[in-house]
Amino acid sequence: MSNLTFTMIKPDAFEAGHSGAIIQMIQDAGFAIKAAKLTKLSQERAGQFYAVHKARPFYGELCDYMSSGPIIAMILEKENAVADFRTLIGATNPKEAAEGTIRAKFATSIEANAIHGSDSDENAQIEGSFFFSQIEVF
Ligand code: CMP
């Protein structure tokens, strides 16, 4: 799974109409789309996805926000996918995101930060499987 990562275009970026520009940036950076789905998380499913953050003070608001509107979930392929994708999206807090990164361009706050990227090969596998079955991955 080291050539794969998982991403979501988050509700703020989808609502603002940035999905096309974001997908263009992802493809221009050399990532191939292996699976893609426009979907919406329920509050309960958002809670499951972010269970690792359950103890954090922002967990409730994060689940409210991530279930507030449609998202686009994708599995992406590229050599060194996890690390290269995190470079492409920039720091979690858009104020700290490097110029030219997806979050620097499109994120509005640390919560509404436009896009998710898996932080390890193991989590890419877990997160991809959360949204996609084997037959949905090309
Ligand atoms: P992401 O890394 O995709 O997944 C966890 C999310 O929690 C993160 O993006 C942010 O959207 C959110 N998050 C992280 N830290 C904070 C924080 N201090 N306050 C609010 N939201 C946060």
Coordinates of N, CA and C and ligand atoms in Angstrom, one line a residue:
M1 N 0.8 -1.2 0.0 CA 0.0 0.0 0.0 C 0.9 1.3 0.0
S2 N 2.2 1.2 -0.1 CA 3.0 2.3 0.1 C 2.9 3.3 -1.1
N3 N 2.3 2.9 -2.2 CA 2.1 3.8 -3.3 C 0.7 4.4 -3.3
L4 N 0.0 4.1 -2.3 CA -1.4 4.6 -2.2 C -1.6 5.6 -1.1
T5 N -2.5 6.6 -1.2 CA -3.0 7.4 -0.1 C -4.5 7.6 -0.3
F6 N -5.0 8.1 0.8 CA -6.5 8.4 0.8 C -6.7 9.9 1.1
T7 N -7.7 10.5 0.4 CA -8.0 11.9 0.6 C -9.5 12.1 0.6
M8 N -9.9 13.2 1.2 CA -11.3 13.7 1.1 C -11.2 15.2 0.8
I9 N -11.9 15.7 -0.2 CA -12.2 17.1 -0.4 C -13.3 17.4 0.6
K10 N -13.0 18.3 1.6 CA -13.9 18.5 2.7 C -15.1 19.4 2.3
P11 N -16.1 19.4 3.2 CA -17.4 20.2 2.9 C -17.2 21.6 2.5
D12 N -16.2 22.3 3.1 CA -16.0 23.7 2.8 C -15.5 23.9 1.4
A13 N -14.6 23.1 1.0 CA -14.0 23.2 -0.4 C -15.0 22.8 -1.4
F14 N -15.8 21.7 -1.1 CA -16.8 21.2 -2.1 C -17.8 22.3 -2.3
E15 N -18.3 22.8 -1.1 CA -19.4 23.9 -1.2 C -19.0 25.1 -1.9
A16 N -17.7 25.5 -1.8 CA -17.2 26.7 -2.4 C -16.9 26.5 -3.9
G17 N -17.0 25.2 -4.4 CA -16.8 25.0 -5.8 C -15.3 24.8 -6.2
H18 N -14.5 24.4 -5.2 CA -13.1 24.2 -5.5 C -12.7 22.8 -5.9
S19 N -13.6 21.9 -6.0 CA -13.3 20.5 -6.2 C -12.5 20.3 -7.5
G20 N -13.0 21.0 -8.6 CA -12.3 20.8 -9.9 C -10.9 21.3 -9.9
A21 N -10.6 22.5 -9.3 CA -9.3 23.0 -9.2 C -8.4 22.1 -8.3
I22 N -9.0 21.6 -7.3 CA -8.2 20.7 -6.4 C -7.8 19.4 -7.1
I23 N -8.7 18.8 -7.8 CA -8.4 17.6 -8.5 C -7.4 17.8 -9.6
Q24 N -7.5 19.0 -10.2 CA -6.5 19.3 -11.2 C -5.1 19.4 -10.6
M25 N -5.0 20.0 -9.4 CA -3.7 20.1 -8.8 C -3.2 18.7 -8.4
I26 N -4.1 17.9 -8.0 CA -3.7 16.5 -7.6 C -3.1 15.8 -8.8
Q27 N -3.8 15.9 -9.9 CA -3.4 15.2 -11.1 C -2.1 15.8 -11.7
D28 N -2.0 17.1 -11.7 CA -0.8 17.8 -12.1 C 0.4 17.4 -11.3
A29 N 0.2 17.0 -10.1 CA 1.3 16.6 -9.2 C 1.7 15.1 -9.4
G30 N 1.0 14.5 -10.3 CA 1.4 13.1 -10.7 C 0.6 12.0 -10.0
F31 N -0.4 12.3 -9.3 CA -1.2 11.3 -8.6 C -2.3 10.7 -9.6
A32 N -2.5 9.4 -9.6 CA -3.5 8.8 -10.4 C -4.7 8.5 -9.5
I33 N -5.9 8.8 -10.0 CA -7.1 8.5 -9.2 C -7.5 7.0 -9.3
K34 N -7.5 6.3 -8.2 CA -7.8 4.8 -8.3 C -9.2 4.6 -7.9
A35 N -9.8 5.5 -7.1 CA -11.2 5.4 -6.7 C -11.7 6.8 -6.4
A36 N -13.0 7.0 -6.6 CA -13.5 8.4 -6.3 C -15.0 8.2 -6.0
K37 N -15.5 9.0 -5.0 CA -16.9 8.9 -4.6 C -17.4 10.3 -4.0
L38 N -18.5 10.8 -4.6 CA -19.2 11.9 -4.0 C -20.1 11.4 -3.0
T39 N -20.0 11.8 -1.7 CA -20.8 11.2 -0.6 C -21.0 12.2 0.5
K40 N -21.7 11.8 1.5 CA -21.9 12.6 2.7 C -21.8 11.8 3.9
L41 N -21.0 12.2 4.9 CA -20.9 11.4 6.1 C -22.0 11.8 7.0
S42 N -22.6 10.8 7.7 CA -23.5 11.0 8.8 C -22.6 11.4 10.0
Q43 N -23.3 12.0 11.0 CA -22.6 12.4 12.2 C -21.9 11.1 12.8
E44 N -22.6 10.0 12.8 CA -22.1 8.8 13.4 C -20.9 8.3 12.6
R45 N -21.0 8.3 11.2 CA -19.8 7.8 10.4 C -18.6 8.8 10.5
A46 N -18.9 10.1 10.6 CA -17.8 11.0 10.9 C -17.1 10.7 12.2
G47 N -17.9 10.4 13.2 CA -17.3 10.0 14.5 C -16.5 8.8 14.4
Q48 N -16.9 7.8 13.6 CA -16.1 6.6 13.4 C -14.8 6.9 12.7
F49 N -14.9 7.7 11.6 CA -13.7 8.0 10.8 C -12.7 8.7 11.7
Y50 N -13.1 9.6 12.5 CA -12.2 10.4 13.4 C -12.0 9.9 14.8
A51 N -12.4 8.6 15.0 CA -12.3 8.0 16.4 C -11.0 8.2 17.1
V52 N -9.9 8.3 16.3 CA -8.6 8.5 16.8 C -8.5 9.9 17.5
H53 N -9.3 10.8 17.2 CA -9.3 12.1 17.8 C -10.4 12.3 18.9
K54 N -11.0 11.2 19.3 CA -12.1 11.3 20.3 C -11.8 12.1 21.5
A55 N -10.6 12.0 22.0 CA -10.3 12.7 23.3 C -9.9 14.1 23.1
R56 N -9.8 14.6 21.8 CA -9.4 16.0 21.5 C -10.5 16.9 21.7
P57 N -10.3 18.2 22.2 CA -11.4 19.1 22.4 C -12.2 19.5 21.2
F58 N -11.5 19.3 20.0 CA -12.2 19.7 18.8 C -13.0 18.6 18.1
Y59 N -13.1 17.4 18.8 CA -13.7 16.2 18.2 C -15.2 16.5 17.8
G60 N -16.0 17.0 18.7 CA -17.4 17.2 18.4 C -17.6 18.2 17.2
E61 N -16.9 19.3 17.3 CA -17.0 20.2 16.2 C -16.5 19.6 14.8
L62 N -15.5 18.9 14.9 CA -14.9 18.2 13.7 C -16.0 17.3 13.1
C63 N -16.7 16.5 13.9 CA -17.7 15.6 13.4 C -18.9 16.4 12.9
D64 N -19.3 17.4 13.5 CA -20.4 18.3 13.0 C -20.0 18.8 11.6
Y65 N -18.8 19.4 11.6 CA -18.3 20.0 10.3 C -18.2 18.9 9.2
M66 N -17.6 17.8 9.5 CA -17.4 16.8 8.4 C -18.7 16.1 7.9
S67 N -19.8 16.3 8.7 CA -21.0 15.7 8.3 C -22.0 16.8 7.8
S68 N -21.4 18.0 7.6 CA -22.3 19.2 7.3 C -22.6 19.3 5.8
G69 N -21.9 18.6 5.0 CA -22.2 18.7 3.5 C -21.4 17.6 2.8
P70 N -21.6 17.5 1.4 CA -21.0 16.5 0.6 C -19.4 16.6 0.7
I71 N -18.8 15.5 0.5 CA -17.4 15.4 0.4 C -17.0 14.6 -0.9
I72 N -15.8 14.7 -1.4 CA -15.3 13.7 -2.4 C -14.2 12.9 -1.8
A73 N -14.4 11.6 -1.7 CA -13.4 10.7 -1.2 C -12.7 10.1 -2.3
M74 N -11.3 9.9 -2.2 CA -10.5 9.4 -3.3 C -9.4 8.5 -2.8
I75 N -9.1 7.5 -3.5 CA -7.8 6.8 -3.3 C -6.9 7.2 -4.4
L76 N -5.6 7.6 -4.1 CA -4.7 8.1 -5.1 C -3.4 7.2 -5.1
E77 N -2.8 7.1 -6.3 CA -1.6 6.3 -6.4 C -0.5 7.2 -7.0
K78 N 0.7 7.0 -6.4 CA 1.9 7.7 -6.8 C 3.0 7.0 -6.0
E79 N 4.2 7.0 -6.5 CA 5.3 6.6 -5.7 C 5.4 7.5 -4.5
N80 N 5.7 7.0 -3.3 CA 5.8 7.8 -2.1 C 4.5 8.6 -1.8
A81 N 3.4 8.0 -2.1 CA 2.1 8.7 -2.1 C 1.8 9.5 -0.8
V82 N 2.0 8.8 0.3 CA 1.5 9.5 1.6 C 2.3 10.8 1.8
A83 N 3.6 10.7 1.8 CA 4.5 11.9 2.1 C 4.3 12.9 1.0
D84 N 4.3 12.5 -0.3 CA 4.2 13.5 -1.4 C 2.9 14.2 -1.3
F85 N 1.8 13.5 -0.9 CA 0.5 14.1 -0.9 C 0.4 15.1 0.3
R86 N 1.0 14.8 1.4 CA 1.0 15.7 2.5 C 1.8 17.0 2.2
T87 N 2.8 16.8 1.4 CA 3.6 18.0 0.9 C 2.7 18.9 0.0
L88 N 1.9 18.2 -0.9 CA 1.0 18.9 -1.8 C -0.1 19.7 -1.1
I89 N -0.6 19.1 0.0 CA -1.8 19.7 0.7 C -1.3 20.8 1.7
G90 N -0.1 20.7 2.2 CA 0.4 21.7 3.2 C -0.1 21.4 4.6
A91 N 0.4 22.3 5.5 CA 0.1 22.1 7.0 C -1.4 22.1 7.3
T92 N -1.7 21.4 8.4 CA -3.1 21.3 8.9 C -3.7 22.7 9.0
N93 N -2.9 23.6 9.7 CA -3.4 25.0 9.9 C -3.0 25.8 8.6
P94 N -4.0 26.3 7.9 CA -3.7 27.0 6.6 C -2.7 28.2 6.8
K95 N -2.7 28.8 8.0 CA -1.8 29.9 8.3 C -0.3 29.4 8.2
E96 N -0.1 28.1 8.4 CA 1.2 27.6 8.4 C 1.5 26.8 7.1
A97 N 0.5 26.8 6.2 CA 0.7 26.0 5.0 C 1.6 26.7 4.0
A98 N 2.5 26.0 3.4 CA 3.4 26.7 2.4 C 2.7 27.2 1.2
E99 N 3.2 28.3 0.7 CA 2.6 28.9 -0.5 C 2.5 27.9 -1.7
G100 N 1.4 27.9 -2.4 CA 1.2 27.0 -3.5 C 0.5 25.7 -3.1
T101 N 0.4 25.4 -1.8 CA -0.2 24.1 -1.4 C -1.7 24.3 -1.5
I102 N -2.4 23.1 -1.5 CA -3.9 23.1 -1.6 C -4.5 23.9 -0.4
R103 N -4.0 23.7 0.8 CA -4.6 24.3 1.9 C -4.3 25.8 1.9
A104 N -3.1 26.2 1.5 CA -2.8 27.7 1.4 C -3.7 28.3 0.4
K105 N -4.1 27.6 -0.6 CA -5.0 28.2 -1.6 C -6.5 28.2 -1.2
F106 N -6.9 27.1 -0.6 CA -8.3 26.9 -0.5 C -8.9 26.8 0.9
A107 N -8.0 26.5 1.9 CA -8.5 26.3 3.3 C -8.9 27.7 3.9
T108 N -9.9 27.7 4.8 CA -10.3 28.9 5.5 C -10.0 28.9 7.0
S109 N -9.8 27.7 7.6 CA -9.4 27.7 9.0 C -8.8 26.3 9.3
I110 N -8.3 26.1 10.5 CA -7.7 24.8 10.8 C -8.7 23.7 10.8
E111 N -10.0 24.0 11.0 CA -11.0 23.0 10.9 C -11.5 22.8 9.4
A112 N -11.9 24.0 8.8 CA -12.3 23.9 7.4 C -11.1 24.1 6.6
N113 N -10.3 23.0 6.5 CA -9.0 23.1 5.9 C -9.0 22.4 4.5
A114 N -10.1 22.3 3.9 CA -10.2 22.0 2.5 C -10.0 20.5 2.1
I115 N -9.1 19.9 2.7 CA -8.7 18.5 2.2 C -8.0 17.7 3.3
H116 N -8.2 16.4 3.2 CA -7.6 15.5 4.2 C -6.5 14.7 3.4
G117 N -5.5 14.3 4.1 CA -4.5 13.3 3.5 C -4.0 12.4 4.6
S118 N -4.0 11.1 4.3 CA -3.6 10.1 5.3 C -2.2 10.4 5.8
D119 N -1.9 10.0 7.1 CA -0.6 10.4 7.6 C 0.3 9.2 7.7
S120 N -0.1 8.0 7.2 CA 0.8 6.8 7.2 C 0.2 5.8 6.2
D121 N 1.1 4.9 5.7 CA 0.6 3.8 4.8 C -0.5 3.0 5.5
E122 N -0.4 2.7 6.8 CA -1.4 2.0 7.5 C -2.7 2.7 7.5
N123 N -2.7 4.0 7.8 CA -3.9 4.7 7.9 C -4.5 4.9 6.5
A124 N -3.7 5.0 5.4 CA -4.2 5.1 4.1 C -5.0 3.8 3.8
Q125 N -4.5 2.7 4.2 CA -5.3 1.4 4.0 C -6.6 1.4 4.8
I126 N -6.5 1.8 6.0 CA -7.7 1.8 6.9 C -8.8 2.8 6.3
E127 N -8.3 4.0 6.0 CA -9.2 5.1 5.6 C -9.8 4.8 4.2
G128 N -9.0 4.2 3.3 CA -9.5 3.8 2.0 C -10.6 2.8 2.1
S129 N -10.3 1.8 3.0 CA -11.3 0.7 3.2 C -12.6 1.2 3.8
F130 N -12.5 2.3 4.5 CA -13.7 2.9 5.2 C -14.7 3.3 4.2
F131 N -14.2 3.8 3.0 CA -15.1 4.3 2.0 C -15.3 3.4 0.8
F132 N -14.3 2.5 0.5 CA -14.4 1.8 -0.8 C -14.2 0.3 -0.6
S133 N -15.0 -0.5 -1.4 CA -14.7 -1.9 -1.4 C -13.7 -2.2 -2.5
Q134 N -13.2 -3.4 -2.5 CA -12.1 -3.8 -3.5 C -12.6 -3.5 -4.9
I135 N -13.8 -3.8 -5.2 CA -14.3 -3.7 -6.6 C -14.5 -2.2 -7.1
E136 N -14.4 -1.3 -6.2 CA -14.5 0.1 -6.5 C -13.2 0.8 -6.8
V137 N -12.1 0.0 -6.6 CA -10.7 0.5 -6.8 C -10.2 0.0 -8.1
F138 N -9.8 1.0 -9.0 CA -9.4 0.6 -10.3 C -7.8 0.7 -10.5
Ligands
CMP1 P1 -7.1 16.3 9.1 O1 -5.7 16.2 9.4 O2 -7.6 16.0 7.8 O3 -7.9 15.3 10.2 C1 -8.1 15.8 11.5 C2 -8.7 17.1 11.5 O4 -9.0 17.7 12.7 C3 -7.7 18.1 10.8 O5 -7.6 17.8 9.5 C4 -8.4 19.4 11.1 O6 -9.5 19.6 10.2 C5 -9.0 19.1 12.5 N1 -8.2 19.7 13.5 C6 -6.9 19.5 13.8 N2 -6.5 20.3 14.8 C7 -7.5 21.1 15.1 C8 -7.7 22.1 16.0 N3 -6.7 22.5 16.9 N4 -8.9 22.7 16.1 C9 -9.9 22.3 15.2 N5 -9.8 21.4 14.3 C10 -8.6 20.7 14.3

